[in-house]
Amino acid sequence: MEIIRLPALSDNYIFLLYDSQTNNAAVIDPADHQPVLHKLEQLQADLVAIFNTHHHHDHIGANQKLIQKFPHLKVYGGTEDKGRIPGQQVFLQEGDRVEFAERSAQVFFVPGHTRAHIAYYFPPITPDETGELFCGDTIFAGGCGRLFEGTPAQMVDSLCKLRNLPDNTRVWCAHEYTLNNLRFALTIDSQNPELQKRFARVTAMRQRQEATIPSLLGLEKQTNPFLRWDSSSLQLIAKTTDPIKTFATIRGMKDKF
Ligand code: ZN
Ligand code: FE
């Protein structure tokens, strides 16, 4: 399974999964049809599935057009998103599995950004492979999604599930927000050497207009303040030792940043 990153809209990424054995493709969160159709044409591939993480327009914007072009494709999304994802046929919940290219993804129910958000995790098949996590707007590189429909407690619970995955998991989030996220992170975690190094690296990458996605979950665990609600330095900033209150305070600060 090859993963192809397609930039879309102002700062979205669409991920195309491609199986060169069968010439089949699947797409995660198609924000826009043009880059997807262009790449499918180049590959001469058939689109067999849309995997949506949640119902926001910048994640489902191309569903309708892609269904028109590939009427046999299947649209997957969370059970709780019923009625909000155009063309949805498969209603997924925690623990379900979806198959593509002889890989099988595990579905996580991760409410918080929306009340119905799900994530898809393809575990490695062989020990030298990496796991692939498609987490939509739940974890961002250096950040996390805003809480539009969920509570801090729900989001911490959701982030906890994803944080439990192996360190070498590649994190394919749906937006290029990394530099701004790290700028914020430095305001509350300035003494974190891994964060300082990451900020320097990402600054240089963005100057060269390089994508910072995928990131690695191990690095997120060290540098992403929204996965560090149990670190004493962030609890000091939030003036509490309660993990959920720590998360809520930091999320609130980021909303105003
Ligand atoms: Zn969203
Ligand atoms: Fe989004």
PDB file of N, CA, C and O in Angstrom, residues 53-115:
ATOM      1  N   THR A  53     -13.130  10.779   7.967  1.00  0.00           N
ATOM      2  CA  THR A  53     -12.931  10.787   9.427  1.00  0.00           C
ATOM      3  C   THR A  53     -14.047  11.540  10.147  1.00  0.00           C
ATOM      4  O   THR A  53     -14.385  11.217  11.274  1.00  0.00           O
ATOM      5  N   HIS A  54     -14.592  12.587   9.502  1.00  0.00           N
ATOM      6  CA  HIS A  54     -15.685  13.343  10.094  1.00  0.00           C
ATOM      7  C   HIS A  54     -16.353  14.194   9.016  1.00  0.00           C
ATOM      8  O   HIS A  54     -15.895  14.242   7.883  1.00  0.00           O
ATOM      9  N   HIS A  55     -17.437  14.871   9.388  1.00  0.00           N
ATOM     10  CA  HIS A  55     -18.350  15.443   8.398  1.00  0.00           C
ATOM     11  C   HIS A  55     -17.987  16.856   7.929  1.00  0.00           C
ATOM     12  O   HIS A  55     -18.691  17.408   7.097  1.00  0.00           O
ATOM     13  N   HIS A  56     -16.930  17.456   8.463  1.00  0.00           N
ATOM     14  CA  HIS A  56     -16.638  18.841   8.070  1.00  0.00           C
ATOM     15  C   HIS A  56     -16.370  18.948   6.575  1.00  0.00           C
ATOM     16  O   HIS A  56     -15.802  18.053   5.963  1.00  0.00           O
ATOM     17  N   HIS A  57     -16.749  20.129   6.039  1.00  0.00           N
ATOM     18  CA  HIS A  57     -16.753  20.285   4.592  1.00  0.00           C
ATOM     19  C   HIS A  57     -15.382  20.077   3.956  1.00  0.00           C
ATOM     20  O   HIS A  57     -15.271  19.532   2.861  1.00  0.00           O
ATOM     21  N   ASP A  58     -14.330  20.491   4.684  1.00  0.00           N
ATOM     22  CA  ASP A  58     -12.990  20.324   4.108  1.00  0.00           C
ATOM     23  C   ASP A  58     -12.502  18.870   4.180  1.00  0.00           C
ATOM     24  O   ASP A  58     -11.332  18.588   3.897  1.00  0.00           O
ATOM     25  N   HIS A  59     -13.376  17.948   4.544  1.00  0.00           N
ATOM     26  CA  HIS A  59     -13.021  16.521   4.576  1.00  0.00           C
ATOM     27  C   HIS A  59     -13.924  15.680   3.689  1.00  0.00           C
ATOM     28  O   HIS A  59     -13.575  14.561   3.315  1.00  0.00           O
ATOM     29  N   ILE A  60     -15.103  16.214   3.359  1.00  0.00           N
ATOM     30  CA  ILE A  60     -16.083  15.456   2.554  1.00  0.00           C
ATOM     31  C   ILE A  60     -16.435  16.182   1.265  1.00  0.00           C
ATOM     32  O   ILE A  60     -17.282  15.712   0.493  1.00  0.00           O
ATOM     33  N   GLY A  61     -15.802  17.352   1.032  1.00  0.00           N
ATOM     34  CA  GLY A  61     -16.192  18.243  -0.064  1.00  0.00           C
ATOM     35  C   GLY A  61     -16.284  17.569  -1.419  1.00  0.00           C
ATOM     36  O   GLY A  61     -17.093  17.974  -2.257  1.00  0.00           O
ATOM     37  N   ALA A  62     -15.458  16.537  -1.650  1.00  0.00           N
ATOM     38  CA  ALA A  62     -15.435  15.915  -2.979  1.00  0.00           C
ATOM     39  C   ALA A  62     -16.205  14.596  -3.033  1.00  0.00           C
ATOM     40  O   ALA A  62     -16.251  13.961  -4.090  1.00  0.00           O
ATOM     41  N   ASN A  63     -16.823  14.181  -1.948  1.00  0.00           N
ATOM     42  CA  ASN A  63     -17.528  12.884  -1.955  1.00  0.00           C
ATOM     43  C   ASN A  63     -18.456  12.752  -3.156  1.00  0.00           C
ATOM     44  O   ASN A  63     -18.362  11.791  -3.912  1.00  0.00           O
ATOM     45  N   GLN A  64     -19.350  13.741  -3.296  1.00  0.00           N
ATOM     46  CA  GLN A  64     -20.387  13.665  -4.335  1.00  0.00           C
ATOM     47  C   GLN A  64     -19.777  13.524  -5.734  1.00  0.00           C
ATOM     48  O   GLN A  64     -20.170  12.643  -6.503  1.00  0.00           O
ATOM     49  N   LYS A  65     -18.812  14.350  -6.041  1.00  0.00           N
ATOM     50  CA  LYS A  65     -18.204  14.325  -7.381  1.00  0.00           C
ATOM     51  C   LYS A  65     -17.475  13.010  -7.626  1.00  0.00           C
ATOM     52  O   LYS A  65     -17.482  12.486  -8.736  1.00  0.00           O
ATOM     53  N   LEU A  66     -16.835  12.488  -6.607  1.00  0.00           N
ATOM     54  CA  LEU A  66     -16.091  11.221  -6.777  1.00  0.00           C
ATOM     55  C   LEU A  66     -17.060  10.047  -6.946  1.00  0.00           C
ATOM     56  O   LEU A  66     -16.801   9.122  -7.718  1.00  0.00           O
ATOM     57  N   ILE A  67     -18.192  10.102  -6.243  1.00  0.00           N
ATOM     58  CA  ILE A  67     -19.200   9.037  -6.401  1.00  0.00           C
ATOM     59  C   ILE A  67     -19.754   9.056  -7.828  1.00  0.00           C
ATOM     60  O   ILE A  67     -19.941   8.017  -8.458  1.00  0.00           O
ATOM     61  N   GLN A  68     -19.992  10.267  -8.356  1.00  0.00           N
ATOM     62  CA  GLN A  68     -20.488  10.380  -9.732  1.00  0.00           C
ATOM     63  C   GLN A  68     -19.539   9.710 -10.712  1.00  0.00           C
ATOM     64  O   GLN A  68     -19.947   9.014 -11.633  1.00  0.00           O
ATOM     65  N   LYS A  69     -18.261   9.934 -10.486  1.00  0.00           N
ATOM     66  CA  LYS A  69     -17.246   9.426 -11.404  1.00  0.00           C
ATOM     67  C   LYS A  69     -16.988   7.925 -11.195  1.00  0.00           C
ATOM     68  O   LYS A  69     -16.689   7.205 -12.136  1.00  0.00           O
ATOM     69  N   PHE A  70     -17.093   7.474  -9.954  1.00  0.00           N
ATOM     70  CA  PHE A  70     -16.844   6.059  -9.621  1.00  0.00           C
ATOM     71  C   PHE A  70     -18.047   5.533  -8.837  1.00  0.00           C
ATOM     72  O   PHE A  70     -17.960   5.368  -7.614  1.00  0.00           O
ATOM     73  N   PRO A  71     -19.179   5.278  -9.510  1.00  0.00           N
ATOM     74  CA  PRO A  71     -20.423   4.968  -8.791  1.00  0.00           C
ATOM     75  C   PRO A  71     -20.348   3.703  -7.936  1.00  0.00           C
ATOM     76  O   PRO A  71     -21.151   3.535  -7.025  1.00  0.00           O
ATOM     77  N   HIS A  72     -19.384   2.845  -8.194  1.00  0.00           N
ATOM     78  CA  HIS A  72     -19.279   1.585  -7.438  1.00  0.00           C
ATOM     79  C   HIS A  72     -18.468   1.752  -6.144  1.00  0.00           C
ATOM     80  O   HIS A  72     -18.354   0.805  -5.382  1.00  0.00           O
ATOM     81  N   LEU A  73     -17.882   2.924  -5.911  1.00  0.00           N
ATOM     82  CA  LEU A  73     -17.033   3.047  -4.709  1.00  0.00           C
ATOM     83  C   LEU A  73     -17.880   3.023  -3.445  1.00  0.00           C
ATOM     84  O   LEU A  73     -19.078   3.292  -3.472  1.00  0.00           O
ATOM     85  N   LYS A  74     -17.245   2.683  -2.339  1.00  0.00           N
ATOM     86  CA  LYS A  74     -17.939   2.636  -1.051  1.00  0.00           C
ATOM     87  C   LYS A  74     -17.499   3.808  -0.186  1.00  0.00           C
ATOM     88  O   LYS A  74     -16.314   4.135  -0.143  1.00  0.00           O
ATOM     89  N   VAL A  75     -18.440   4.431   0.509  1.00  0.00           N
ATOM     90  CA  VAL A  75     -18.116   5.551   1.393  1.00  0.00           C
ATOM     91  C   VAL A  75     -18.228   5.099   2.849  1.00  0.00           C
ATOM     92  O   VAL A  75     -19.280   4.638   3.286  1.00  0.00           O
ATOM     93  N   TYR A  76     -17.118   5.261   3.573  1.00  0.00           N
ATOM     94  CA  TYR A  76     -17.025   4.840   4.975  1.00  0.00           C
ATOM     95  C   TYR A  76     -16.969   6.060   5.885  1.00  0.00           C
ATOM     96  O   TYR A  76     -16.331   7.059   5.561  1.00  0.00           O
ATOM     97  N   GLY A  77     -17.606   5.956   7.031  1.00  0.00           N
ATOM     98  CA  GLY A  77     -17.517   7.017   8.032  1.00  0.00           C
ATOM     99  C   GLY A  77     -18.025   6.491   9.364  1.00  0.00           C
ATOM    100  O   GLY A  77     -18.411   5.323   9.472  1.00  0.00           O
ATOM    101  N   GLY A  78     -18.043   7.338  10.359  1.00  0.00           N
ATOM    102  CA  GLY A  78     -18.485   6.931  11.697  1.00  0.00           C
ATOM    103  C   GLY A  78     -19.996   6.774  11.781  1.00  0.00           C
ATOM    104  O   GLY A  78     -20.741   7.499  11.121  1.00  0.00           O
ATOM    105  N   THR A  79     -20.437   5.846  12.625  1.00  0.00           N
ATOM    106  CA  THR A  79     -21.875   5.633  12.846  1.00  0.00           C
ATOM    107  C   THR A  79     -22.583   6.920  13.233  1.00  0.00           C
ATOM    108  O   THR A  79     -23.671   7.221  12.760  1.00  0.00           O
ATOM    109  N   GLU A  80     -21.937   7.682  14.118  1.00  0.00           N
ATOM    110  CA  GLU A  80     -22.582   8.880  14.647  1.00  0.00           C
ATOM    111  C   GLU A  80     -22.694   9.990  13.601  1.00  0.00           C
ATOM    112  O   GLU A  80     -23.359  10.991  13.842  1.00  0.00           O
ATOM    113  N   ASP A  81     -22.012   9.827  12.490  1.00  0.00           N
ATOM    114  CA  ASP A  81     -22.083  10.842  11.424  1.00  0.00           C
ATOM    115  C   ASP A  81     -23.214  10.565  10.441  1.00  0.00           C
ATOM    116  O   ASP A  81     -23.335  11.245   9.416  1.00  0.00           O
ATOM    117  N   LYS A  82     -24.042   9.583  10.727  1.00  0.00           N
ATOM    118  CA  LYS A  82     -25.165   9.234   9.850  1.00  0.00           C
ATOM    119  C   LYS A  82     -25.953  10.488   9.480  1.00  0.00           C
ATOM    120  O   LYS A  82     -26.342  11.256  10.354  1.00  0.00           O
ATOM    121  N   GLY A  83     -26.135  10.713   8.182  1.00  0.00           N
ATOM    122  CA  GLY A  83     -26.869  11.886   7.709  1.00  0.00           C
ATOM    123  C   GLY A  83     -25.985  13.095   7.460  1.00  0.00           C
ATOM    124  O   GLY A  83     -26.455  14.099   6.933  1.00  0.00           O
ATOM    125  N   ARG A  84     -24.713  13.027   7.827  1.00  0.00           N
ATOM    126  CA  ARG A  84     -23.840  14.199   7.661  1.00  0.00           C
ATOM    127  C   ARG A  84     -22.733  13.974   6.632  1.00  0.00           C
ATOM    128  O   ARG A  84     -22.030  14.921   6.271  1.00  0.00           O
ATOM    129  N   ILE A  85     -22.536  12.727   6.194  1.00  0.00           N
ATOM    130  CA  ILE A  85     -21.483  12.435   5.216  1.00  0.00           C
ATOM    131  C   ILE A  85     -22.143  12.003   3.905  1.00  0.00           C
ATOM    132  O   ILE A  85     -22.822  10.971   3.864  1.00  0.00           O
ATOM    133  N   PRO A  86     -21.968  12.800   2.823  1.00  0.00           N
ATOM    134  CA  PRO A  86     -22.640  12.489   1.564  1.00  0.00           C
ATOM    135  C   PRO A  86     -22.274  11.097   1.034  1.00  0.00           C
ATOM    136  O   PRO A  86     -21.103  10.757   0.956  1.00  0.00           O
ATOM    137  N   GLY A  87     -23.293  10.311   0.737  1.00  0.00           N
ATOM    138  CA  GLY A  87     -23.082   8.999   0.123  1.00  0.00           C
ATOM    139  C   GLY A  87     -22.638   7.906   1.081  1.00  0.00           C
ATOM    140  O   GLY A  87     -22.313   6.805   0.645  1.00  0.00           O
ATOM    141  N   GLN A  88     -22.627   8.184   2.363  1.00  0.00           N
ATOM    142  CA  GLN A  88     -22.108   7.186   3.315  1.00  0.00           C
ATOM    143  C   GLN A  88     -22.895   5.881   3.257  1.00  0.00           C
ATOM    144  O   GLN A  88     -24.122   5.878   3.288  1.00  0.00           O
ATOM    145  N   GLN A  89     -22.166   4.771   3.146  1.00  0.00           N
ATOM    146  CA  GLN A  89     -22.791   3.444   3.083  1.00  0.00           C
ATOM    147  C   GLN A  89     -22.353   2.550   4.226  1.00  0.00           C
ATOM    148  O   GLN A  89     -23.017   1.584   4.554  1.00  0.00           O
ATOM    149  N   VAL A  90     -21.165   2.831   4.782  1.00  0.00           N
ATOM    150  CA  VAL A  90     -20.643   1.967   5.840  1.00  0.00           C
ATOM    151  C   VAL A  90     -20.513   2.806   7.111  1.00  0.00           C
ATOM    152  O   VAL A  90     -19.933   3.901   7.089  1.00  0.00           O
ATOM    153  N   PHE A  91     -21.095   2.310   8.198  1.00  0.00           N
ATOM    154  CA  PHE A  91     -21.186   3.067   9.446  1.00  0.00           C
ATOM    155  C   PHE A  91     -20.314   2.380  10.492  1.00  0.00           C
ATOM    156  O   PHE A  91     -20.628   1.303  10.967  1.00  0.00           O
ATOM    157  N   LEU A  92     -19.205   3.030  10.814  1.00  0.00           N
ATOM    158  CA  LEU A  92     -18.155   2.364  11.597  1.00  0.00           C
ATOM    159  C   LEU A  92     -18.175   2.782  13.052  1.00  0.00           C
ATOM    160  O   LEU A  92     -18.482   3.923  13.383  1.00  0.00           O
ATOM    161  N   GLN A  93     -17.804   1.858  13.907  1.00  0.00           N
ATOM    162  CA  GLN A  93     -17.614   2.197  15.309  1.00  0.00           C
ATOM    163  C   GLN A  93     -16.325   1.593  15.834  1.00  0.00           C
ATOM    164  O   GLN A  93     -15.685   0.790  15.163  1.00  0.00           O
ATOM    165  N   GLU A  94     -15.961   2.023  17.033  1.00  0.00           N
ATOM    166  CA  GLU A  94     -14.742   1.563  17.710  1.00  0.00           C
ATOM    167  C   GLU A  94     -14.556   0.051  17.539  1.00  0.00           C
ATOM    168  O   GLU A  94     -15.475  -0.720  17.772  1.00  0.00           O
ATOM    169  N   GLY A  95     -13.366  -0.333  17.108  1.00  0.00           N
ATOM    170  CA  GLY A  95     -13.055  -1.763  17.016  1.00  0.00           C
ATOM    171  C   GLY A  95     -13.369  -2.386  15.666  1.00  0.00           C
ATOM    172  O   GLY A  95     -12.936  -3.496  15.388  1.00  0.00           O
ATOM    173  N   ASP A  96     -14.144  -1.695  14.819  1.00  0.00           N
ATOM    174  CA  ASP A  96     -14.404  -2.222  13.473  1.00  0.00           C
ATOM    175  C   ASP A  96     -13.117  -2.246  12.673  1.00  0.00           C
ATOM    176  O   ASP A  96     -12.145  -1.557  13.011  1.00  0.00           O
ATOM    177  N   ARG A  97     -13.117  -3.016  11.613  1.00  0.00           N
ATOM    178  CA  ARG A  97     -11.945  -3.065  10.735  1.00  0.00           C
ATOM    179  C   ARG A  97     -12.393  -2.777   9.316  1.00  0.00           C
ATOM    180  O   ARG A  97     -13.500  -3.118   8.923  1.00  0.00           O
ATOM    181  N   VAL A  98     -11.515  -2.115   8.559  1.00  0.00           N
ATOM    182  CA  VAL A  98     -11.772  -1.907   7.134  1.00  0.00           C
ATOM    183  C   VAL A  98     -10.557  -2.423   6.366  1.00  0.00           C
ATOM    184  O   VAL A  98      -9.429  -2.329   6.849  1.00  0.00           O
ATOM    185  N   GLU A  99     -10.807  -2.968   5.191  1.00  0.00           N
ATOM    186  CA  GLU A  99      -9.737  -3.604   4.424  1.00  0.00           C
ATOM    187  C   GLU A  99      -9.391  -2.751   3.214  1.00  0.00           C
ATOM    188  O   GLU A  99     -10.268  -2.201   2.550  1.00  0.00           O
ATOM    189  N   PHE A 100      -8.088  -2.648   2.952  1.00  0.00           N
ATOM    190  CA  PHE A 100      -7.643  -2.105   1.671  1.00  0.00           C
ATOM    191  C   PHE A 100      -6.265  -2.661   1.348  1.00  0.00           C
ATOM    192  O   PHE A 100      -5.371  -2.658   2.214  1.00  0.00           O
ATOM    193  N   ALA A 101      -6.079  -3.108   0.125  1.00  0.00           N
ATOM    194  CA  ALA A 101      -4.769  -3.562  -0.353  1.00  0.00           C
ATOM    195  C   ALA A 101      -4.139  -4.577   0.592  1.00  0.00           C
ATOM    196  O   ALA A 101      -2.976  -4.453   0.961  1.00  0.00           O
ATOM    197  N   GLU A 102      -4.877  -5.561   0.984  1.00  0.00           N
ATOM    198  CA  GLU A 102      -4.385  -6.606   1.885  1.00  0.00           C
ATOM    199  C   GLU A 102      -3.916  -6.053   3.221  1.00  0.00           C
ATOM    200  O   GLU A 102      -3.221  -6.716   3.974  1.00  0.00           O
ATOM    201  N   ARG A 103      -4.283  -4.813   3.515  1.00  0.00           N
ATOM    202  CA  ARG A 103      -4.036  -4.262   4.846  1.00  0.00           C
ATOM    203  C   ARG A 103      -5.397  -4.116   5.510  1.00  0.00           C
ATOM    204  O   ARG A 103      -6.416  -3.963   4.839  1.00  0.00           O
ATOM    205  N   SER A 104      -5.376  -4.153   6.826  1.00  0.00           N
ATOM    206  CA  SER A 104      -6.618  -4.047   7.563  1.00  0.00           C
ATOM    207  C   SER A 104      -6.466  -2.929   8.593  1.00  0.00           C
ATOM    208  O   SER A 104      -5.536  -2.943   9.388  1.00  0.00           O
ATOM    209  N   ALA A 105      -7.343  -1.947   8.518  1.00  0.00           N
ATOM    210  CA  ALA A 105      -7.252  -0.827   9.454  1.00  0.00           C
ATOM    211  C   ALA A 105      -8.225  -1.020  10.601  1.00  0.00           C
ATOM    212  O   ALA A 105      -9.333  -1.522  10.423  1.00  0.00           O
ATOM    213  N   GLN A 106      -7.748  -0.603  11.744  1.00  0.00           N
ATOM    214  CA  GLN A 106      -8.565  -0.642  12.950  1.00  0.00           C
ATOM    215  C   GLN A 106      -9.231   0.728  13.086  1.00  0.00           C
ATOM    216  O   GLN A 106      -8.585   1.752  12.833  1.00  0.00           O
ATOM    217  N   VAL A 107     -10.494   0.735  13.476  1.00  0.00           N
ATOM    218  CA  VAL A 107     -11.214   2.000  13.629  1.00  0.00           C
ATOM    219  C   VAL A 107     -11.239   2.402  15.098  1.00  0.00           C
ATOM    220  O   VAL A 107     -11.544   1.592  15.967  1.00  0.00           O
ATOM    221  N   PHE A 108     -10.866   3.654  15.344  1.00  0.00           N
ATOM    222  CA  PHE A 108     -10.978   4.224  16.687  1.00  0.00           C
ATOM    223  C   PHE A 108     -12.077   5.279  16.686  1.00  0.00           C
ATOM    224  O   PHE A 108     -12.122   6.116  15.775  1.00  0.00           O
ATOM    225  N   PHE A 109     -12.930   5.247  17.681  1.00  0.00           N
ATOM    226  CA  PHE A 109     -13.933   6.296  17.875  1.00  0.00           C
ATOM    227  C   PHE A 109     -13.262   7.381  18.711  1.00  0.00           C
ATOM    228  O   PHE A 109     -12.876   7.129  19.852  1.00  0.00           O
ATOM    229  N   VAL A 110     -13.088   8.567  18.108  1.00  0.00           N
ATOM    230  CA  VAL A 110     -12.315   9.629  18.778  1.00  0.00           C
ATOM    231  C   VAL A 110     -13.085  10.957  18.819  1.00  0.00           C
ATOM    232  O   VAL A 110     -12.679  11.956  18.230  1.00  0.00           O
ATOM    233  N   PRO A 111     -14.222  10.995  19.534  1.00  0.00           N
ATOM    234  CA  PRO A 111     -14.985  12.234  19.609  1.00  0.00           C
ATOM    235  C   PRO A 111     -14.204  13.329  20.331  1.00  0.00           C
ATOM    236  O   PRO A 111     -13.326  13.038  21.144  1.00  0.00           O
ATOM    237  N   GLY A 112     -14.549  14.584  20.011  1.00  0.00           N
ATOM    238  CA  GLY A 112     -13.881  15.726  20.645  1.00  0.00           C
ATOM    239  C   GLY A 112     -13.934  16.908  19.696  1.00  0.00           C
ATOM    240  O   GLY A 112     -14.619  17.889  19.937  1.00  0.00           O
ATOM    241  N   HIS A 113     -13.218  16.793  18.558  1.00  0.00           N
ATOM    242  CA  HIS A 113     -13.308  17.825  17.521  1.00  0.00           C
ATOM    243  C   HIS A 113     -14.753  17.860  17.006  1.00  0.00           C
ATOM    244  O   HIS A 113     -15.357  18.930  16.919  1.00  0.00           O
ATOM    245  N   THR A 114     -15.308  16.699  16.676  1.00  0.00           N
ATOM    246  CA  THR A 114     -16.754  16.556  16.475  1.00  0.00           C
ATOM    247  C   THR A 114     -17.214  15.385  17.336  1.00  0.00           C
ATOM    248  O   THR A 114     -16.389  14.607  17.820  1.00  0.00           O
ATOM    249  N   ARG A 115     -18.521  15.229  17.465  1.00  0.00           N
ATOM    250  CA  ARG A 115     -19.027  14.158  18.328  1.00  0.00           C
ATOM    251  C   ARG A 115     -18.965  12.790  17.662  1.00  0.00           C
ATOM    252  O   ARG A 115     -19.234  11.769  18.301  1.00  0.00           O
TER     253      ARG A 115
END
